[in-house]
XYZ file of C-alpha atoms in Angstrom:
522
model
C -56.141 33.383 -26.836
C -55.316 30.325 -24.741
C -54.131 30.232 -21.111
C -50.386 29.606 -20.741
C -48.868 27.249 -18.101
C -47.038 28.632 -15.082
C -43.620 30.204 -15.855
C -44.407 30.457 -19.615
C -44.464 33.998 -21.059
C -47.758 35.246 -22.464
C -49.831 38.426 -22.878
C -51.806 39.642 -19.821
C -55.524 39.674 -20.464
C -57.855 41.285 -17.911
C -61.463 40.069 -17.602
C -64.389 40.329 -15.249
C -67.277 42.673 -14.583
C -65.003 45.652 -14.184
C -63.822 45.671 -17.755
C -65.326 48.519 -19.820
C -66.846 48.163 -23.277
C -64.038 49.966 -25.075
C -62.547 53.325 -25.967
C -64.937 56.239 -26.613
C -64.860 57.234 -30.262
C -62.079 54.804 -31.194
C -63.755 51.746 -32.687
C -60.631 50.406 -34.393
C -58.558 50.404 -31.190
C -61.524 49.005 -29.243
C -61.720 46.023 -31.663
C -57.974 45.366 -31.159
C -57.923 45.619 -27.400
C -61.372 44.578 -26.176
C -62.002 40.989 -27.350
C -64.356 38.114 -26.429
C -63.372 36.646 -23.077
C -62.607 32.920 -23.698
C -62.944 32.051 -19.995
C -66.193 33.938 -19.179
C -69.448 32.096 -18.505
C -71.631 35.080 -19.529
C -72.214 35.506 -23.278
C -70.846 38.765 -24.674
C -68.229 39.189 -21.969
C -65.103 41.063 -23.032
C -61.462 40.847 -21.967
C -58.892 43.614 -22.250
C -55.613 42.743 -24.026
C -53.055 44.798 -22.019
C -50.106 44.257 -24.421
C -47.944 43.417 -21.381
C -45.792 40.306 -21.569
C -45.818 38.515 -18.208
C -45.033 35.205 -16.599
C -47.254 33.632 -13.906
C -45.164 32.713 -10.875
C -47.864 31.195 -8.685
C -49.590 32.511 -5.590
C -51.263 35.226 -7.642
C -47.891 36.824 -8.542
C -46.876 37.798 -12.073
C -43.507 38.903 -13.456
C -43.531 41.715 -16.018
C -41.219 40.947 -18.949
C -41.915 43.770 -21.368
C -44.358 44.707 -24.091
C -45.747 42.345 -26.751
C -45.337 45.093 -29.373
C -41.614 45.165 -28.608
C -41.134 41.628 -29.977
C -38.531 41.149 -32.682
C -37.476 38.254 -34.913
C -33.982 36.834 -34.661
C -33.057 33.850 -36.890
C -36.739 33.285 -37.484
C -37.497 33.164 -33.672
C -39.740 35.649 -31.943
C -37.786 37.279 -29.101
C -38.999 39.670 -26.404
C -36.050 41.868 -25.347
C -37.713 42.364 -21.961
C -37.579 38.624 -21.232
C -33.831 38.581 -22.067
C -33.356 41.596 -19.869
C -34.929 39.893 -16.880
C -32.557 36.917 -17.381
C -29.484 39.186 -17.690
C -30.456 40.865 -14.411
C -30.480 37.485 -12.676
C -26.802 36.941 -13.287
C -24.701 37.235 -10.139
C -22.228 39.604 -11.836
C -24.949 42.126 -12.868
C -26.020 45.099 -10.737
C -28.343 46.656 -13.357
C -29.060 46.013 -17.005
C -31.180 46.860 -20.016
C -31.406 44.911 -23.296
C -32.393 46.644 -26.543
C -32.833 45.569 -30.114
C -30.609 47.198 -32.728
C -30.304 46.727 -36.472
C -27.577 47.286 -39.076
C -26.846 46.192 -42.625
C -24.120 43.744 -41.616
C -25.800 41.936 -38.711
C -29.494 42.565 -39.248
C -31.619 42.655 -36.101
C -29.672 41.790 -32.960
C -29.737 42.265 -29.185
C -27.364 44.454 -27.198
C -27.005 44.162 -23.402
C -26.059 47.340 -21.463
C -24.807 46.311 -18.089
C -23.667 47.887 -14.842
C -21.429 45.116 -13.485
C -20.539 44.145 -9.958
C -17.112 43.001 -11.247
C -14.020 45.103 -11.577
C -13.172 43.522 -14.902
C -16.423 42.401 -16.513
C -16.432 40.071 -19.496
C -19.105 39.741 -22.172
C -17.900 36.269 -23.090
C -18.149 35.116 -19.460
C -21.594 36.688 -18.911
C -22.865 35.298 -22.212
C -21.702 31.786 -21.124
C -23.657 32.187 -17.851
C -26.714 33.412 -19.672
C -26.654 30.355 -21.979
C -27.588 28.371 -18.884
C -30.860 30.280 -18.700
C -31.719 31.058 -22.349
C -31.371 29.374 -25.782
C -28.554 30.486 -28.035
C -30.704 32.729 -30.284
C -31.706 34.882 -27.231
C -28.135 35.638 -26.151
C -27.227 39.304 -26.829
C -24.734 39.715 -29.716
C -22.891 42.554 -27.893
C -22.299 43.477 -24.263
C -21.638 47.111 -23.300
C -20.462 47.838 -19.794
C -21.360 51.231 -18.248
C -20.690 52.828 -14.883
C -24.395 53.734 -14.720
C -27.394 53.587 -17.020
C -28.449 56.912 -18.491
C -31.789 58.140 -17.079
C -34.448 60.535 -18.216
C -36.014 63.268 -16.084
C -38.657 60.733 -15.028
C -35.918 58.415 -13.679
C -36.433 55.896 -16.515
C -33.661 54.439 -18.643
C -32.943 56.838 -21.497
C -32.570 54.306 -24.301
C -31.706 56.986 -26.882
C -28.639 57.855 -24.846
C -27.291 54.298 -24.835
C -24.053 54.154 -26.906
C -23.601 52.002 -29.987
C -21.628 48.822 -29.233
C -18.021 48.344 -30.259
C -17.916 44.897 -31.806
C -15.486 42.248 -30.707
C -15.715 38.639 -31.802
C -16.398 36.278 -28.935
C -13.988 33.840 -30.650
C -11.915 33.720 -33.759
C -13.991 32.495 -36.677
C -12.518 30.198 -39.265
C -14.253 30.179 -42.707
C -14.983 26.883 -44.519
C -11.755 25.554 -46.136
C -12.809 22.921 -48.638
C -15.502 22.544 -51.285
C -17.402 20.149 -49.028
C -17.269 22.525 -46.071
C -18.415 25.473 -48.170
C -21.423 23.409 -49.524
C -22.399 22.312 -46.032
C -22.030 25.844 -44.612
C -24.303 27.071 -47.438
C -26.849 24.437 -46.414
C -26.658 25.632 -42.791
C -27.235 29.202 -43.983
C -30.161 28.194 -46.200
C -31.987 26.144 -43.596
C -31.248 28.465 -40.629
C -31.578 31.655 -42.705
C -28.199 32.918 -41.550
C -25.072 34.268 -43.176
C -21.356 33.867 -42.620
C -21.554 30.395 -41.009
C -17.988 29.205 -40.162
C -16.500 25.709 -40.116
C -16.926 25.314 -36.382
C -20.608 26.470 -36.263
C -22.851 24.048 -34.371
C -26.147 23.455 -36.151
C -28.126 23.104 -32.923
C -26.506 25.995 -31.113
C -27.393 28.191 -34.083
C -31.081 27.365 -33.549
C -31.434 24.074 -35.341
C -33.798 21.359 -34.105
C -34.835 17.865 -35.182
C -37.264 19.051 -37.875
C -34.726 21.489 -39.375
C -32.175 18.661 -39.351
C -34.495 16.870 -41.830
C -34.372 19.938 -44.083
C -30.606 20.112 -43.648
C -30.112 16.536 -44.905
C -32.188 17.355 -47.997
C -30.338 20.590 -48.616
C -26.896 18.984 -48.319
C -27.976 16.365 -50.893
C -29.065 19.158 -53.192
C -25.771 21.013 -52.748
C -23.413 18.033 -53.024
C -25.362 15.272 -54.660
C -24.399 13.127 -51.606
C -26.710 11.700 -48.991
C -25.843 12.104 -45.286
C -27.752 10.238 -42.662
C -29.938 12.167 -40.254
C -27.994 10.516 -37.400
C -24.823 12.161 -38.738
C -26.351 15.621 -38.199
C -26.973 14.821 -34.504
C -23.552 13.251 -33.952
C -21.434 15.592 -36.086
C -23.071 18.929 -35.384
C -20.476 21.325 -36.916
C -19.749 22.127 -40.561
C -16.245 20.680 -40.311
C -17.366 17.435 -38.638
C -20.161 16.829 -41.165
C -17.803 17.599 -44.059
C -15.326 15.060 -42.735
C -18.108 12.451 -42.657
C -19.048 13.192 -46.263
C -15.408 13.055 -47.447
C -14.908 9.726 -45.640
C -17.753 8.153 -47.609
C -20.237 5.661 -46.241
C -19.135 4.164 -42.883
C -18.276 0.526 -42.730
C -19.719 -1.898 -40.203
C -22.382 -1.083 -37.692
C -23.922 2.317 -37.312
C -22.661 4.475 -34.500
C -25.332 4.708 -31.818
C -23.038 6.356 -29.246
C -22.246 10.067 -29.073
C -20.368 12.203 -26.533
C -22.593 15.105 -25.543
C -20.787 16.747 -22.568
C -17.641 16.417 -20.484
C -17.107 16.915 -16.810
C -15.316 15.694 -13.691
C -18.371 14.174 -12.076
C -19.913 10.706 -12.734
C -20.874 9.965 -16.331
C -24.566 10.000 -17.235
C -25.886 7.894 -20.165
C -28.683 9.747 -21.962
C -31.185 7.308 -23.430
C -33.172 7.989 -26.575
C -36.920 8.358 -26.609
C -39.554 7.387 -29.121
C -37.729 9.386 -31.879
C -34.743 7.149 -31.502
C -32.627 10.333 -30.969
C -31.273 12.229 -28.051
C -31.799 15.672 -29.645
C -34.291 16.710 -27.006
C -31.545 16.257 -24.329
C -28.891 18.391 -26.019
C -29.756 21.560 -24.088
C -29.672 19.608 -20.819
C -26.305 18.070 -21.750
C -25.046 21.615 -22.442
C -26.229 22.760 -19.036
C -24.369 19.802 -17.455
C -21.175 20.386 -19.461
C -18.250 21.045 -17.117
C -20.034 19.209 -14.247
C -20.939 15.774 -15.573
C -19.916 13.826 -18.603
C -22.916 12.897 -20.791
C -23.017 10.235 -23.540
C -26.026 9.632 -25.748
C -27.494 6.318 -26.931
C -29.670 6.269 -30.045
C -31.814 3.661 -31.774
C -31.002 3.749 -35.468
C -30.158 1.495 -38.392
C -32.534 -1.333 -37.571
C -32.460 -1.119 -33.809
C -36.003 0.198 -33.861
C -37.031 -3.154 -35.408
C -36.064 -5.061 -32.229
C -38.231 -6.152 -29.289
C -37.687 -4.256 -26.068
C -35.656 -7.084 -24.581
C -33.459 -7.317 -27.679
C -32.929 -3.547 -27.765
C -32.027 -3.463 -24.055
C -29.550 -6.278 -24.470
C -27.982 -4.482 -27.504
C -27.605 -1.268 -25.552
C -26.230 -3.148 -22.528
C -23.521 -4.790 -24.657
C -22.663 -1.430 -26.208
C -22.391 0.201 -22.759
C -20.290 -2.543 -21.322
C -17.972 -2.589 -24.320
C -17.349 1.132 -24.000
C -17.554 1.633 -20.241
C -16.646 -1.684 -18.615
C -18.104 -2.564 -15.267
C -19.862 0.685 -14.398
C -21.481 1.899 -12.230
C -24.036 3.310 -14.674
C -26.300 6.352 -14.308
C -29.005 6.389 -17.017
C -31.087 9.480 -17.904
C -34.283 9.549 -20.005
C -37.146 11.941 -20.841
C -40.745 11.017 -21.387
C -41.294 7.506 -22.884
C -37.494 7.079 -23.032
C -38.046 6.003 -19.404
C -39.173 2.557 -20.597
C -35.927 1.995 -22.496
C -33.829 3.305 -19.617
C -35.612 0.980 -17.182
C -35.004 -2.125 -19.296
C -31.314 -1.297 -19.826
C -30.848 -0.678 -16.078
C -32.520 -3.993 -15.316
C -30.284 -5.807 -17.812
C -27.204 -4.300 -16.190
C -28.464 -5.219 -12.708
C -29.116 -8.703 -14.011
C -25.446 -8.912 -15.029
C -24.486 -8.118 -11.379
C -23.569 -4.459 -12.059
C -24.718 -1.228 -10.388
C -27.226 0.998 -12.227
C -29.648 3.792 -11.436
C -32.065 5.825 -13.531
C -33.176 9.462 -13.618
C -36.578 9.778 -15.331
C -37.729 13.183 -16.548
C -41.486 13.520 -16.596
C -42.196 9.893 -17.510
C -45.757 8.803 -18.555
C -47.518 6.391 -16.181
C -46.038 2.920 -16.124
C -48.599 0.669 -17.785
C -48.470 -2.832 -19.097
C -50.466 -2.853 -22.330
C -50.979 -5.761 -24.712
C -53.707 -4.196 -26.910
C -53.048 -3.141 -30.495
C -51.381 0.170 -31.108
C -53.757 2.907 -32.317
C -51.929 4.136 -35.403
C -54.092 7.243 -35.762
C -53.360 8.394 -32.218
C -49.652 7.649 -32.547
C -49.403 9.628 -35.781
C -51.115 12.609 -34.164
C -48.947 12.344 -31.026
C -45.827 12.362 -33.205
C -47.098 15.285 -35.238
C -47.744 17.258 -32.103
C -44.192 16.654 -30.921
C -42.814 17.681 -34.345
C -44.677 20.970 -34.110
C -43.460 21.449 -30.530
C -39.869 20.893 -31.588
C -40.327 23.552 -34.306
C -41.882 26.008 -31.839
C -45.241 25.749 -33.668
C -47.478 24.333 -30.920
C -50.146 26.877 -31.799
C -50.729 25.042 -35.143
C -51.506 21.642 -33.505
C -55.157 22.289 -34.513
C -54.146 21.132 -37.977
C -53.818 17.585 -36.644
C -57.332 17.448 -35.213
C -58.794 15.641 -38.202
C -55.731 13.696 -39.229
C -56.705 10.050 -39.701
C -53.334 8.347 -40.054
C -49.857 8.630 -41.473
C -50.697 10.312 -44.822
C -53.105 12.809 -43.304
C -50.603 13.721 -40.534
C -47.831 14.344 -43.071
C -50.242 16.467 -45.200
C -51.213 18.499 -42.078
C -47.530 19.152 -41.396
C -46.878 20.070 -45.012
C -49.772 22.581 -44.802
C -47.934 24.154 -41.870
C -44.822 24.406 -44.065
C -43.017 21.507 -42.467
C -41.708 18.834 -44.764
C -43.470 20.243 -47.812
C -40.685 19.213 -50.229
C -40.596 15.645 -51.565
C -37.295 14.705 -49.885
C -38.278 16.323 -46.580
C -41.617 14.520 -46.728
C -39.937 11.213 -47.292
C -37.571 11.768 -44.365
C -40.400 12.729 -42.087
C -42.272 9.623 -43.114
C -39.249 7.549 -42.037
C -39.182 9.423 -38.726
C -42.920 8.783 -38.121
C -42.514 5.082 -38.816
C -39.517 4.788 -36.495
C -41.517 6.605 -33.806
C -44.442 4.139 -34.236
C -42.159 1.081 -34.010
C -40.431 2.367 -30.890
C -43.768 3.233 -29.376
C -44.909 -0.340 -29.816
C -41.567 -1.530 -28.443
C -41.900 0.614 -25.325
C -45.253 -0.994 -24.489
C -43.487 -4.343 -23.904
C -42.215 -3.122 -20.486
C -43.363 -5.401 -17.666
C -43.497 -5.166 -13.907
C -41.555 -8.441 -13.470
C -37.890 -7.891 -12.994
C -35.557 -6.299 -10.410
C -36.557 -2.919 -9.029
C -33.976 -0.267 -9.816
C -32.410 1.394 -6.764
C -30.909 4.899 -6.246
C -33.306 6.409 -8.782
C -35.118 9.715 -9.073
C -38.098 11.097 -10.941
C -38.146 14.739 -11.993
C -41.672 15.822 -12.985
C -42.907 18.857 -14.982
C -45.647 20.771 -13.133
C -47.562 21.271 -16.387
C -46.717 17.851 -17.822
C -47.188 14.393 -16.344
C -46.791 15.970 -12.885
C -49.970 18.001 -13.361
C -51.959 15.539 -11.173
C -49.459 15.798 -8.378
C -46.091 14.127 -7.727
C -47.438 11.267 -5.584
C -49.975 10.183 -8.186
C -47.525 10.582 -11.086
C -44.862 8.429 -9.472
C -47.213 5.814 -7.943
C -47.242 3.650 -11.099
C -43.461 3.483 -11.134
C -43.043 2.236 -7.564
C -43.441 -1.342 -8.765
C -40.248 -1.032 -10.803
C -38.206 1.609 -8.911
C -36.989 1.137 -5.357
C -37.995 4.165 -3.243
C -37.223 6.815 -5.901
C -36.740 10.457 -4.850
C -39.093 12.924 -6.519
C -38.798 16.549 -7.584
C -41.140 18.890 -9.520
C -39.980 21.647 -11.896
C -42.244 24.496 -12.926
C -42.390 23.848 -16.635
C -44.289 22.028 -19.418
C -43.390 18.508 -20.558
C -41.024 19.709 -23.319
C -40.355 23.108 -21.683
C -38.360 21.418 -18.892
C -35.697 20.692 -21.456
C -35.410 24.308 -22.541
C -34.299 27.528 -20.894
C -34.926 28.690 -18.285
C -36.250 25.442 -16.673
C -33.401 23.265 -18.041
C -30.973 24.971 -15.643
C -33.039 23.732 -12.660
C -33.306 20.253 -14.111
C -29.520 20.170 -14.670
C -29.008 21.067 -10.933
C -31.347 18.235 -9.903
C -29.613 15.740 -12.238
C -26.173 16.745 -10.892
C -27.423 16.384 -7.286
C -28.894 12.949 -8.050
C -25.582 11.783 -9.540
C -23.901 12.512 -6.190
C -26.656 10.959 -3.969
C -26.435 7.624 -5.719
C -23.035 7.090 -4.047
C -21.527 6.073 -7.401
C -18.115 7.723 -7.424
C -16.223 8.553 -10.573
C -16.914 7.726 -14.225
C -18.315 4.556 -15.580
C -15.677 1.949 -16.002
C -13.702 2.985 -12.921
């Protein structure tokens, strides 16, 4: 076992001199529960695996989420119903709730929320929408049952056996695929995501897709249709219908689209900048959390843009932004090393006499480096991020001995990621783009205008681990008196539920404090 960061669910282990040696006369159970203590200094020390799923809140406090042995798998993801139950209880409309796993032939394993509501006319659609601000789509209960009170046993515990079976109502009308192309792409969705009955408006990423699965989707669509779609198309046209329309249109003429609309809202528009992957996939959940409050547009680096110098890339993005959004003002958002691209674009806009500000999410230290790029380290870093995107961080040990591009790709294939020839080729392209953009990001320099009205939001278990003041210090040479916030999360966890809701609130607040009123171009 490995310690988990604050606010991340994990099994509670108990160690110390008070832990016994095991269960009398039960050697098998003893071996399961009493294990070597990984944190003890004394050889032979044991720790007790409680089987309780908890989250460390700080100050010696822990939140009980349920039992490890109650975990289930939904769409290939491990889900703890107790964790979902805690989130449901946090909704303002909920007085009491319990979440249980059910299974039937039609839907397989699914979650059902039983709720005592504070509202006179409760709505499962409305509560599910609120819960999506806290949890990823695959953790949202499939059915919501509203009761006057939860049934209790004689011991005053919820009587789960007495909970009624749900009566199913579709959250929205589903429309099956209409054309041959739509049916083939829907079949590709189902194959990659291991789902059934995908309709034409199904969103690949809301169904549980991520950047690595997008690589598999591209390969599967080519197998189904004999037609190649670009990886960028999957990110920009996320539904079956939209992807099918792209395929039926044929290859696009002219320059590649690097702009995508991610969210709409009445507040100022935020421009989401790509990171080292050249994509904005990592920011999709944040854009979803901002939807209805702020408009969000994404800028990618594809089709040769990753071959440019940092100055050339910033100028290209600046021209794209001004062509689409006029004179600004411009609010630019970036995560991790995307901060370097956001900074250069903001400086270019300021140099043109326009107003710009940046919101940097857990950026690495600002360093000016002219030494050669360590290709081995970059390949491992990329591989670690690929595993994180796939929810496979625990297998990062496979990369320990990887000595470059080929070894990193083999390590991922051993983990079942990109094992097919086409998937492997696409992953190789992704790694090479990542390496080129990494080298590009290192061209950032201190010289240039300092960007005003900016903010830095750090992850407590990411680049903010050393403390906010130290983490932001290196950026003070390029940002003018930035505000600083810290979110209890890991570097990538800050972009996922539940932390992403807090990040969205901070981004929305920053957009107001800049004093930039209205949308870009106004």
